[in-house]
Each structure stands twice: as structure tokens, then as C-alpha cells.
PDB file of C-alpha atoms in Angstrom:
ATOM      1  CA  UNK A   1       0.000   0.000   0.000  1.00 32.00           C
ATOM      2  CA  UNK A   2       1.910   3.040  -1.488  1.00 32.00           C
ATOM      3  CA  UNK A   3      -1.039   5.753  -0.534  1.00 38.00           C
ATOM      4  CA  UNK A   4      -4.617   6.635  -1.414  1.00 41.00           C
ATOM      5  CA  UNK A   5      -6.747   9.517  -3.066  1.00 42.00           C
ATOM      6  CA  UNK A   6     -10.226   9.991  -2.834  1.00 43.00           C
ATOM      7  CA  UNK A   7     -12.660  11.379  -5.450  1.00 45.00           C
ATOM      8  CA  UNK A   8     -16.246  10.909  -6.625  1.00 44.00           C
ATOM      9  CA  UNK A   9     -17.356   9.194  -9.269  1.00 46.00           C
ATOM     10  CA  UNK A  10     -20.535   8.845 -11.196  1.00 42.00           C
ATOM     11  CA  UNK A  11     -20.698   5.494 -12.505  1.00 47.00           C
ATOM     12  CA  UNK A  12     -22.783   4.197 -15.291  1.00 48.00           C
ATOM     13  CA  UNK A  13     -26.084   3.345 -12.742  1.00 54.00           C
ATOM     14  CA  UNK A  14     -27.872   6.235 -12.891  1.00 58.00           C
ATOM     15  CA  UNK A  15     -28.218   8.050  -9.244  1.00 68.00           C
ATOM     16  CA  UNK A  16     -25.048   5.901  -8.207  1.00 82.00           C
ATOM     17  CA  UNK A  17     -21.923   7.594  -6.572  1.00 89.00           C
ATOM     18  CA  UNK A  18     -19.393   5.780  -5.241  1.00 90.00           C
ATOM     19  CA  UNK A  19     -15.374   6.664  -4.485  1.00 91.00           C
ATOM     20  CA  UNK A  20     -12.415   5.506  -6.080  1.00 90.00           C
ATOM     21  CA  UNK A  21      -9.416   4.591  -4.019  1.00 91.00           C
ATOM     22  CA  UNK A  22      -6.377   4.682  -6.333  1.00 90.00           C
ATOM     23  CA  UNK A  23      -2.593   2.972  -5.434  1.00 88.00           C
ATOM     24  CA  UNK A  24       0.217   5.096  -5.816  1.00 90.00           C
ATOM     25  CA  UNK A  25       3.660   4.342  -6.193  1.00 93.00           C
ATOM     26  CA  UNK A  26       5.889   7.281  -5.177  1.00 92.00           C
ATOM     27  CA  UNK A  27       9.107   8.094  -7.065  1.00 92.00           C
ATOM     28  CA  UNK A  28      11.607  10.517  -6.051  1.00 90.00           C
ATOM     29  CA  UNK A  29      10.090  13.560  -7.506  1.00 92.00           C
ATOM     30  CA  UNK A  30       6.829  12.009  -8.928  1.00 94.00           C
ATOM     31  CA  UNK A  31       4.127   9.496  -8.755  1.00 94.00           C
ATOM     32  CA  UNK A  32       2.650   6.284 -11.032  1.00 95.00           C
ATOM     33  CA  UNK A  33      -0.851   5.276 -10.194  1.00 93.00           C
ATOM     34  CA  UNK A  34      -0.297   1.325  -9.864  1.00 89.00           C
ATOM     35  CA  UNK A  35      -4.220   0.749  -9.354  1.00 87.00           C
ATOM     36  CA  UNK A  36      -7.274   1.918  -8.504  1.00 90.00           C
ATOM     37  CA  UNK A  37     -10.619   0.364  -7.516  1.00 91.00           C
ATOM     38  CA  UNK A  38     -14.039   1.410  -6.819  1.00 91.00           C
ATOM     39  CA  UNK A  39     -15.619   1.543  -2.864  1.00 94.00           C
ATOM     40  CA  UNK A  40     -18.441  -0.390  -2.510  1.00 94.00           C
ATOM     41  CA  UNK A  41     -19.893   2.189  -0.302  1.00 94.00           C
ATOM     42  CA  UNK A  42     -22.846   4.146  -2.258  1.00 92.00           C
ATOM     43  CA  UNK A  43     -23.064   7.905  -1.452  1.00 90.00           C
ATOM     44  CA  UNK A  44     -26.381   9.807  -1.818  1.00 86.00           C
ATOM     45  CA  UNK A  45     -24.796  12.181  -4.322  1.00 78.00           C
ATOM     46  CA  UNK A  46     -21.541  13.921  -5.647  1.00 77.00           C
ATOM     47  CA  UNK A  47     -20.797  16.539  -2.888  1.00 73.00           C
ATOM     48  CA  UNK A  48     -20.488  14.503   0.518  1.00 79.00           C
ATOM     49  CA  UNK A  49     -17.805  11.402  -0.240  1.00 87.00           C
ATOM     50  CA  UNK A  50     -14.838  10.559   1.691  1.00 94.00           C
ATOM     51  CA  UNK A  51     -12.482  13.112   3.089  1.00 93.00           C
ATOM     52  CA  UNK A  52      -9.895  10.910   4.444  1.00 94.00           C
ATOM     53  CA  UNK A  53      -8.377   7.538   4.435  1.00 95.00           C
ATOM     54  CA  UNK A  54      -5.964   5.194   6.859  1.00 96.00           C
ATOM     55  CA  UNK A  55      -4.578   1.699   5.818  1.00 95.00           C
ATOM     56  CA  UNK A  56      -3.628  -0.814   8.070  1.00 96.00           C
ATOM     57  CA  UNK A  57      -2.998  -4.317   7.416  1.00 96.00           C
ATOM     58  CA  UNK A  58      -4.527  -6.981   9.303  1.00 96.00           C
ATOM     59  CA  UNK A  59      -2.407 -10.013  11.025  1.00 96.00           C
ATOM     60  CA  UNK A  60      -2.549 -11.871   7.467  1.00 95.00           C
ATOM     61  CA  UNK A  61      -1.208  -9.317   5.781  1.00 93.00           C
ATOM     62  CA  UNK A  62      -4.712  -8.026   4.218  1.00 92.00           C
ATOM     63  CA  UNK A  63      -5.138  -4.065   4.105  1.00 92.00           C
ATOM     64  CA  UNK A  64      -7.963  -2.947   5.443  1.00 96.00           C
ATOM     65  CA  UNK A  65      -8.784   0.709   4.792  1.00 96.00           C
ATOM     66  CA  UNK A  66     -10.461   3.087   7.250  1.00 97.00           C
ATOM     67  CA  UNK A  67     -12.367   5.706   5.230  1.00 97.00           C
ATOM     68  CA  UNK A  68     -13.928   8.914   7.033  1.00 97.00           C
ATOM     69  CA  UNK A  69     -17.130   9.941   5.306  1.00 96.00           C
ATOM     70  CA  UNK A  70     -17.378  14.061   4.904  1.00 95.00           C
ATOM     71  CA  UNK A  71     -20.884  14.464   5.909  1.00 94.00           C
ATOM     72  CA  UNK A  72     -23.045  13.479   9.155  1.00 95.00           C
ATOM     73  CA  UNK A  73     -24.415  10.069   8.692  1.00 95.00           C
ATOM     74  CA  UNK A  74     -22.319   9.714   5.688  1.00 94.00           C
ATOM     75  CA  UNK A  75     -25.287  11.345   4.240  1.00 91.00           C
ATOM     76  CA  UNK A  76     -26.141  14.649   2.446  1.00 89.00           C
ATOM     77  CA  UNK A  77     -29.822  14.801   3.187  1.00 89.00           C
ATOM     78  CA  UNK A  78     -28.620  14.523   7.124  1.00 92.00           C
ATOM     79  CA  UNK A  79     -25.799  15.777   7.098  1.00 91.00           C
ATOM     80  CA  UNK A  80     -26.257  18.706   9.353  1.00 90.00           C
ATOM     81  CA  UNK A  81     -27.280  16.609  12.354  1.00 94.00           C
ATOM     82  CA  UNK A  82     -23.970  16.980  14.139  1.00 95.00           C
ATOM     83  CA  UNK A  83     -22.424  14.136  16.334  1.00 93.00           C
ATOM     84  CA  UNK A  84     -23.013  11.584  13.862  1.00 96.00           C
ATOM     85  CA  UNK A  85     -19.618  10.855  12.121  1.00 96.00           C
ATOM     86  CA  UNK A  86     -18.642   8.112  10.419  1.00 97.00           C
ATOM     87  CA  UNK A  87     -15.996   5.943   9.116  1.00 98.00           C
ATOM     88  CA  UNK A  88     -16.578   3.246   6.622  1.00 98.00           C
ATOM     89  CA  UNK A  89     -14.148  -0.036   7.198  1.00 98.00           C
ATOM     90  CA  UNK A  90     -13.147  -1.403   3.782  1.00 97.00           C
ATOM     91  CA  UNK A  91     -11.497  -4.280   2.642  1.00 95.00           C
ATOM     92  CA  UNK A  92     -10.042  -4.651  -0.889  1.00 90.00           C
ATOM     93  CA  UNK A  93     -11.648  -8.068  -3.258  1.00 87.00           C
ATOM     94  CA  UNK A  94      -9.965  -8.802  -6.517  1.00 82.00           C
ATOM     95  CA  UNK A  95     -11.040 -11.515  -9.135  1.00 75.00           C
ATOM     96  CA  UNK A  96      -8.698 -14.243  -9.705  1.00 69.00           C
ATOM     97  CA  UNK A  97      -7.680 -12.567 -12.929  1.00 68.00           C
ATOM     98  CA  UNK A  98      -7.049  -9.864 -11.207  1.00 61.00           C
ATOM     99  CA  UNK A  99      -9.175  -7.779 -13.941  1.00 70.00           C
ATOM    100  CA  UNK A 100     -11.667  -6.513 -11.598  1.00 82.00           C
ATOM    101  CA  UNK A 101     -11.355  -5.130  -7.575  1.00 88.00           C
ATOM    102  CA  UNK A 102     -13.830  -3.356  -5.292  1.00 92.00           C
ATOM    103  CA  UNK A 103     -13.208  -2.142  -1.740  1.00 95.00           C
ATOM    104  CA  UNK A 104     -15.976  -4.100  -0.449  1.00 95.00           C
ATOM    105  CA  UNK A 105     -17.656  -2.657   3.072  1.00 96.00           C
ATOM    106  CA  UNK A 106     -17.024  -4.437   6.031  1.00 97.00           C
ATOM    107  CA  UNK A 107     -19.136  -2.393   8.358  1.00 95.00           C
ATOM    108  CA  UNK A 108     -20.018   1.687   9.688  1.00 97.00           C
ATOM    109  CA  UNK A 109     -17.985   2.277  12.660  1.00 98.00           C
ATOM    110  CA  UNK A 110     -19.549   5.863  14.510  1.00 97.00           C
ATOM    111  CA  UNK A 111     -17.518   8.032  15.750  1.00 97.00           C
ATOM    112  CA  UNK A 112     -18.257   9.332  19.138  1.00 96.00           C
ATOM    113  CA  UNK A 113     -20.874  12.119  19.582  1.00 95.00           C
ATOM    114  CA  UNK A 114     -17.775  14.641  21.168  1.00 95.00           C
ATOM    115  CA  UNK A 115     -16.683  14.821  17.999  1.00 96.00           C
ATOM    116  CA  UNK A 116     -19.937  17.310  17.370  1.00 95.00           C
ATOM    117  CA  UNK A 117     -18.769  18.300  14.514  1.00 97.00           C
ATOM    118  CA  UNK A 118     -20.983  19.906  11.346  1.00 96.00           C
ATOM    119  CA  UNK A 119     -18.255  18.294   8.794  1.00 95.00           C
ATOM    120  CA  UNK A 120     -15.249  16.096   8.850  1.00 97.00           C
ATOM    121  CA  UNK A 121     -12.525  16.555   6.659  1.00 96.00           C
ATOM    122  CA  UNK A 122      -9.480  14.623   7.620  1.00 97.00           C
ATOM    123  CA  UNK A 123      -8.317  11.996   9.591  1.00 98.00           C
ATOM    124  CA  UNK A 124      -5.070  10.026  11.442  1.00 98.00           C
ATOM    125  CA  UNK A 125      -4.901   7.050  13.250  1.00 98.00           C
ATOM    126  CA  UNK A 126      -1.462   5.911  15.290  1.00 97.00           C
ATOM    127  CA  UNK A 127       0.014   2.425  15.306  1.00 96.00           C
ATOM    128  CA  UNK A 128      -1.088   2.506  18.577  1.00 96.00           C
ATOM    129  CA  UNK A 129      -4.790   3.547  18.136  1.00 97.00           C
ATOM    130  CA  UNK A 130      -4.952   7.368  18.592  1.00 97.00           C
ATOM    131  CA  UNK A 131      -7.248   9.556  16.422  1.00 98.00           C
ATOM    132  CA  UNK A 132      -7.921  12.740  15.288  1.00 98.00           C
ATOM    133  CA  UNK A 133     -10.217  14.192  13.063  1.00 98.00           C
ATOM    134  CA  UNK A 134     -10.701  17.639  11.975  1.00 98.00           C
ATOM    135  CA  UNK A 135     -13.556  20.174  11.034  1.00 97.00           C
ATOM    136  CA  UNK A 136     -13.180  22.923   8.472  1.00 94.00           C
ATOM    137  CA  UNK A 137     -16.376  24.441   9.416  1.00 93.00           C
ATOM    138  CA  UNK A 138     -15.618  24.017  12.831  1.00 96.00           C
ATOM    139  CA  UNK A 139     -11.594  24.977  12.123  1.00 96.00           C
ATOM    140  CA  UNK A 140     -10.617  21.983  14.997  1.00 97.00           C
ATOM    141  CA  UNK A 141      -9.423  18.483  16.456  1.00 98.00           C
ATOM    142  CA  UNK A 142     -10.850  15.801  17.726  1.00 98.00           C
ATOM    143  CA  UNK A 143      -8.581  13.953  19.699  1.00 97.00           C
ATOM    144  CA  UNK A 144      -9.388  10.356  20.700  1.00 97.00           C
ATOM    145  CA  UNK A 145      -8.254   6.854  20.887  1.00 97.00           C
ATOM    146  CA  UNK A 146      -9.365   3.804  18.640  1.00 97.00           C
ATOM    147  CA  UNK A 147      -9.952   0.280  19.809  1.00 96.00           C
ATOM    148  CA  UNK A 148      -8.939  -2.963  17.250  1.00 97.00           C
ATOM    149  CA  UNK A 149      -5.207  -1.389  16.589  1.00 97.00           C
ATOM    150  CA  UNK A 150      -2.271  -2.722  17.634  1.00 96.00           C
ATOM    151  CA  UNK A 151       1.614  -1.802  16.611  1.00 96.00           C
ATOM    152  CA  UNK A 152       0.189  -0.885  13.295  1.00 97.00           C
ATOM    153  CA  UNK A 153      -2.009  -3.844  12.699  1.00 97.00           C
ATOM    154  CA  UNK A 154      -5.478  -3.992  12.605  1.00 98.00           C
ATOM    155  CA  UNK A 155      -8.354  -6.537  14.073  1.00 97.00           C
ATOM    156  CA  UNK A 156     -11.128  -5.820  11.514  1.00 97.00           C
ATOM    157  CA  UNK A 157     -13.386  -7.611  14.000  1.00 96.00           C
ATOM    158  CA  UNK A 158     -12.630  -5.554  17.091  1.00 96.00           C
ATOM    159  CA  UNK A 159     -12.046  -2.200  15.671  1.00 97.00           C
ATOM    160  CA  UNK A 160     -14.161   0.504  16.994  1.00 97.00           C
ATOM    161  CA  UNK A 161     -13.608   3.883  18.591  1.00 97.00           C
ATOM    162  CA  UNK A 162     -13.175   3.887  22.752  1.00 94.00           C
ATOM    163  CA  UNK A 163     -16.193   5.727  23.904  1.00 89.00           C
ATOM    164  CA  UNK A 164     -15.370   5.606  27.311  1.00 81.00           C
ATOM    165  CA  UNK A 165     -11.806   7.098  27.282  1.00 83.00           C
ATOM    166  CA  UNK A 166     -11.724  11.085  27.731  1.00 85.00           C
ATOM    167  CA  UNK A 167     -11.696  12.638  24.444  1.00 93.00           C
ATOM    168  CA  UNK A 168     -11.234  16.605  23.479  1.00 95.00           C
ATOM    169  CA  UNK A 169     -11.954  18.748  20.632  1.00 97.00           C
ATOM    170  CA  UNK A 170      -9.352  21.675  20.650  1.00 97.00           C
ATOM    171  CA  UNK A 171     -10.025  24.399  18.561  1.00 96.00           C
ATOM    172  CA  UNK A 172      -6.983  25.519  15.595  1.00 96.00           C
ATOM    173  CA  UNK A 173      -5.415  28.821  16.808  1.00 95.00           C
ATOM    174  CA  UNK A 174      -7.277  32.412  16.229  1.00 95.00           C
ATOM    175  CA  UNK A 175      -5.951  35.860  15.250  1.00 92.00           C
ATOM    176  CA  UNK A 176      -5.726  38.733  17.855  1.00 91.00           C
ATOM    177  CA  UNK A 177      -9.295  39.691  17.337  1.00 92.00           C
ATOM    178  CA  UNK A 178     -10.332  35.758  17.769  1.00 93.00           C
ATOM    179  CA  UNK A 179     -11.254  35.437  14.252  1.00 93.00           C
ATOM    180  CA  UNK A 180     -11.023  31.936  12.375  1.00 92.00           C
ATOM    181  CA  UNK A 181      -7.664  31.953  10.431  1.00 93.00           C
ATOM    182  CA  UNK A 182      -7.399  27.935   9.816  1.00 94.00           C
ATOM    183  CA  UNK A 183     -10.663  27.202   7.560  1.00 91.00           C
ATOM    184  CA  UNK A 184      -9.633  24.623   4.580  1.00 92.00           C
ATOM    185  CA  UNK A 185      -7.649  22.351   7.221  1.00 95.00           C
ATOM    186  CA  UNK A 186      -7.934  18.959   4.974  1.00 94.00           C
ATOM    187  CA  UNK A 187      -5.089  16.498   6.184  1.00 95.00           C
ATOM    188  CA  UNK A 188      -3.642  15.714   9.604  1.00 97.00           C
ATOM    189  CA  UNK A 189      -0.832  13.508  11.029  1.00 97.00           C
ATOM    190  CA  UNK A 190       0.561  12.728  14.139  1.00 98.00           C
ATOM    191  CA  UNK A 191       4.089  13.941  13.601  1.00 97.00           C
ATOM    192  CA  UNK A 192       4.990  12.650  17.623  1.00 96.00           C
ATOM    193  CA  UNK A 193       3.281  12.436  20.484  1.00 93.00           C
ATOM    194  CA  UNK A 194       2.958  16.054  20.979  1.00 96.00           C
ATOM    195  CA  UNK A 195       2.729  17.935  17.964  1.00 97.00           C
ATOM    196  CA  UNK A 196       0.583  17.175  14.888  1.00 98.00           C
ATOM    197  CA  UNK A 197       0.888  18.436  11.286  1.00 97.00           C
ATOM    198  CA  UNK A 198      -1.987  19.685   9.243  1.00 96.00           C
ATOM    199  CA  UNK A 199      -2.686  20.725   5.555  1.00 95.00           C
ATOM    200  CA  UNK A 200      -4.581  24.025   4.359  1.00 93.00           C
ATOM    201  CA  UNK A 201      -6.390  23.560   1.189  1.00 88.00           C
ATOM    202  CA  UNK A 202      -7.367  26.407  -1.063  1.00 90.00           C
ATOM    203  CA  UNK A 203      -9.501  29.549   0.172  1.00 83.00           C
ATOM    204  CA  UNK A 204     -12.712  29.133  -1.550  1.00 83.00           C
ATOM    205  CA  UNK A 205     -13.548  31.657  -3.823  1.00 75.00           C
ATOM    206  CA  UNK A 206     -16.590  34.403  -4.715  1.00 73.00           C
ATOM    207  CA  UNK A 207     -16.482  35.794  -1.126  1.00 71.00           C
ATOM    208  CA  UNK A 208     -17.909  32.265   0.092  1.00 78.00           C
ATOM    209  CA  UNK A 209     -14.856  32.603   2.462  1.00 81.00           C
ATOM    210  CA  UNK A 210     -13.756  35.254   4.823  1.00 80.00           C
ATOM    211  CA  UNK A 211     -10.715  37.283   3.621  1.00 86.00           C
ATOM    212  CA  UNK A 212      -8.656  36.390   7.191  1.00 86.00           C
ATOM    213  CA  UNK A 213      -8.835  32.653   5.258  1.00 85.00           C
ATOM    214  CA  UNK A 214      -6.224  33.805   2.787  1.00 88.00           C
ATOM    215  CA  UNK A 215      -3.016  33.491   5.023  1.00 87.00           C
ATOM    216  CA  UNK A 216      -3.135  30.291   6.187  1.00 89.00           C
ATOM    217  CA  UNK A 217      -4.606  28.647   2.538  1.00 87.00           C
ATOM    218  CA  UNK A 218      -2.462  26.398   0.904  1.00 92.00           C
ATOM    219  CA  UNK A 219      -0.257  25.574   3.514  1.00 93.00           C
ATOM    220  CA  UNK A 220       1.329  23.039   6.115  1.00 96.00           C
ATOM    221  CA  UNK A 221       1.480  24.042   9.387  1.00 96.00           C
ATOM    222  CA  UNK A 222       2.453  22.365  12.705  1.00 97.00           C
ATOM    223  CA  UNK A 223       0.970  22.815  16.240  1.00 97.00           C
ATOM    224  CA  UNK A 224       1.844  21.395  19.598  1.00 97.00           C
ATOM    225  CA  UNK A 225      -0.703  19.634  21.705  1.00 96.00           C
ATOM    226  CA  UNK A 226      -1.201  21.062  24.531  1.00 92.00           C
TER     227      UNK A 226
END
């Protein structure tokens, strides 16, 4: 498992919409896409898909991907009923002429209600279990810890999110006049125990954004955990 990209396809079933996963193989300064297959999972349209993806094998060897569904539910019609996050468990199925594959679903793992967010939009998971997940709209973290993962392998069986460990949400730093600064955060990764590093994605246009939104845009930043 080289890495993993999300988009959304419409495929030939009318009304159907369902993400592609592709395989990369990373070169020095490039990057060939060695395959790509389609998630079983069916969204209910082309704006709410996945926002973020984890791979871990399991004992056997078998990757098992961890996908973290964008809207409430994984739903658009629902998606503003905060609290309701998601992650899809997937597991990859090829034919034995290796012609077709599918990430088939294993099963909807919810994430814990603290997380109360109105979006989700990235996520990391430790070899040793611990999570976050960000919010654009809500520009933070949730920090908690995930059940089923072990030194970097994962039980597909037992993996779930600890709802009974102390979780937090901390909010992404403000300017002097506590104004939201952080507002296209769209990766995060553990970079240690105590720091994390995040990506910025691009300001969105047409004055959908606030100008303060422009500094911190396209960019990687690094916080410590306090």
C-alpha cells in the first residue's frame, strides 16, 4: 500500500456515486498510479464522499482501509445533524484474474458524539490507536483513541472507537481579534506524540470565504498539543 486519493465518481447506474481509491507508487520527484478500484460504499450524491483515508494491514497481511465519510451520517440529506460521524471499514476483493477489484464494506464504525462536529474533513490514526479528526467548518481536532489497533495492525473484528476514554476537541489557533484563520484544514498527522501536522487547502472563492482565510490557505502548518 503506497497511498490513497479519494474522489467521486458517477458510474454508469444512474443516481449511483461511489469513491475511487487509487494505489500510488511514489518516485523521487513524482508518482505512477499502480491501481485503482471502486468503494463499494454508495453515497447519496456527488458533494459529501470521503475526506480521508488510513490503511492498516490486518495479522494476514490483508489491508484494510479506514475511510472517514465528509458528511453526518455519511449522508447529504442529514448531514447537518452533528455528532453523527462516520468511518466506513473497507477491505479490498480482486477476481482471480485480477481484472476486476472493489473495496468491499465491512461495516459503519460511529464516531463518538464529542466529535460534534458539522463536517469532517481529515483523519489520522497511530500504530497505537490514537485519532484525530478535523472540522473545516468548525476549524478543529478531535482527539481520541481507537480500539482494534495494535503496533500498526489492525483486528477488523474488534475495531471501533473507545467511547469511554476522555476525548477533546481543541479548537486551531485564532488571530488577535479571535477570528477563524485555519478554515480549509484537509489532512492531519501525528508527527509525535505532541505535535501534529496539518494541511490548508485552497480559500474558496466568490467571497464564500472570509478574507482572514487567505493566510493560512495552501499551507502546512504544525501545532503542539497542549
Amino acid at each position: 500500500y503506497h497511498g490513497d486519493h479519494e474522489e467521486r465518481k458517477y458510474t454508469p447506474e444512474v443516481g449511483e456515486y461511489h469513491a475511487i481509491i487509487e494505489e500510488l507508487e511514489l518516485s523521487e520527484n513524482d508518482y505512477t498510479v499502480v491501481n485503482e478500484c471502486r468503494c463499494e460504499f454508495e453515497f447519496e450524491g456527488d458533494s459529501k464522499g470521503f475526506e480521508g483515508a488510513v490503511g492498516f494491514p490486518d495479522e494476514d497481511g490483508v489491508l484494510y482501509i479506514v475511510g472517514l465519510c465528509e458528511g453526518n451520517h455519511c449522508s447529504e440529506s442529514r448531514k447537518n445533524d452533528v455528532g453523527n460521524g462516520r468511518v466506513v471499514l473497507m477491505k479490498k476483493s480482486e477476481d482471480p484474474e485480477m481484472t476486476q477489484c472493489i473495496w468491499e464494506t465491512v461495516r459503519v464504525v460511529n464516531i463518538p458524539s464529542s466529535a460534534a462536529f458539522l463536517d469532517y474533513s481529515a483523519i489520522d490514526i497511530t500504530r497505537d490507536g490514537r485519532v484525530a479528526i478535523t472540522s473545516q467548518e468548525h476549524s478543529a481536532v478531535w482527539l481520541g483513541q481507537a480500539k482494534g489497533i495494535d503496533n500498526g495492525i489492525i483486528d477488523p473484528i474488534g475495531f471501533d472507537f473507545e467511547f469511554e476514554v476522555k476525548s477533546k476537541v481543541l479548537q486551531f489557533p485564532k488571530d488577535g481579534g479571535c477570528h477563524t484563520i485555519y478554515c480549509n484544514i484537509e489532512g492531519i498527522h501525528f508527527m509525535n506524540d505532541d505535535m501534529l501536522m496539518a494541511v490548508s487547502d485552497k480559500m474558496k472563492s466568490k467571497g464564500r470565504q472570509d478574507f482572514r482565510c487567505h493566510d493560512k490557505d495552501q499551507s502546512i502548518h504544525a501545532f503542539v498539543i497542549p
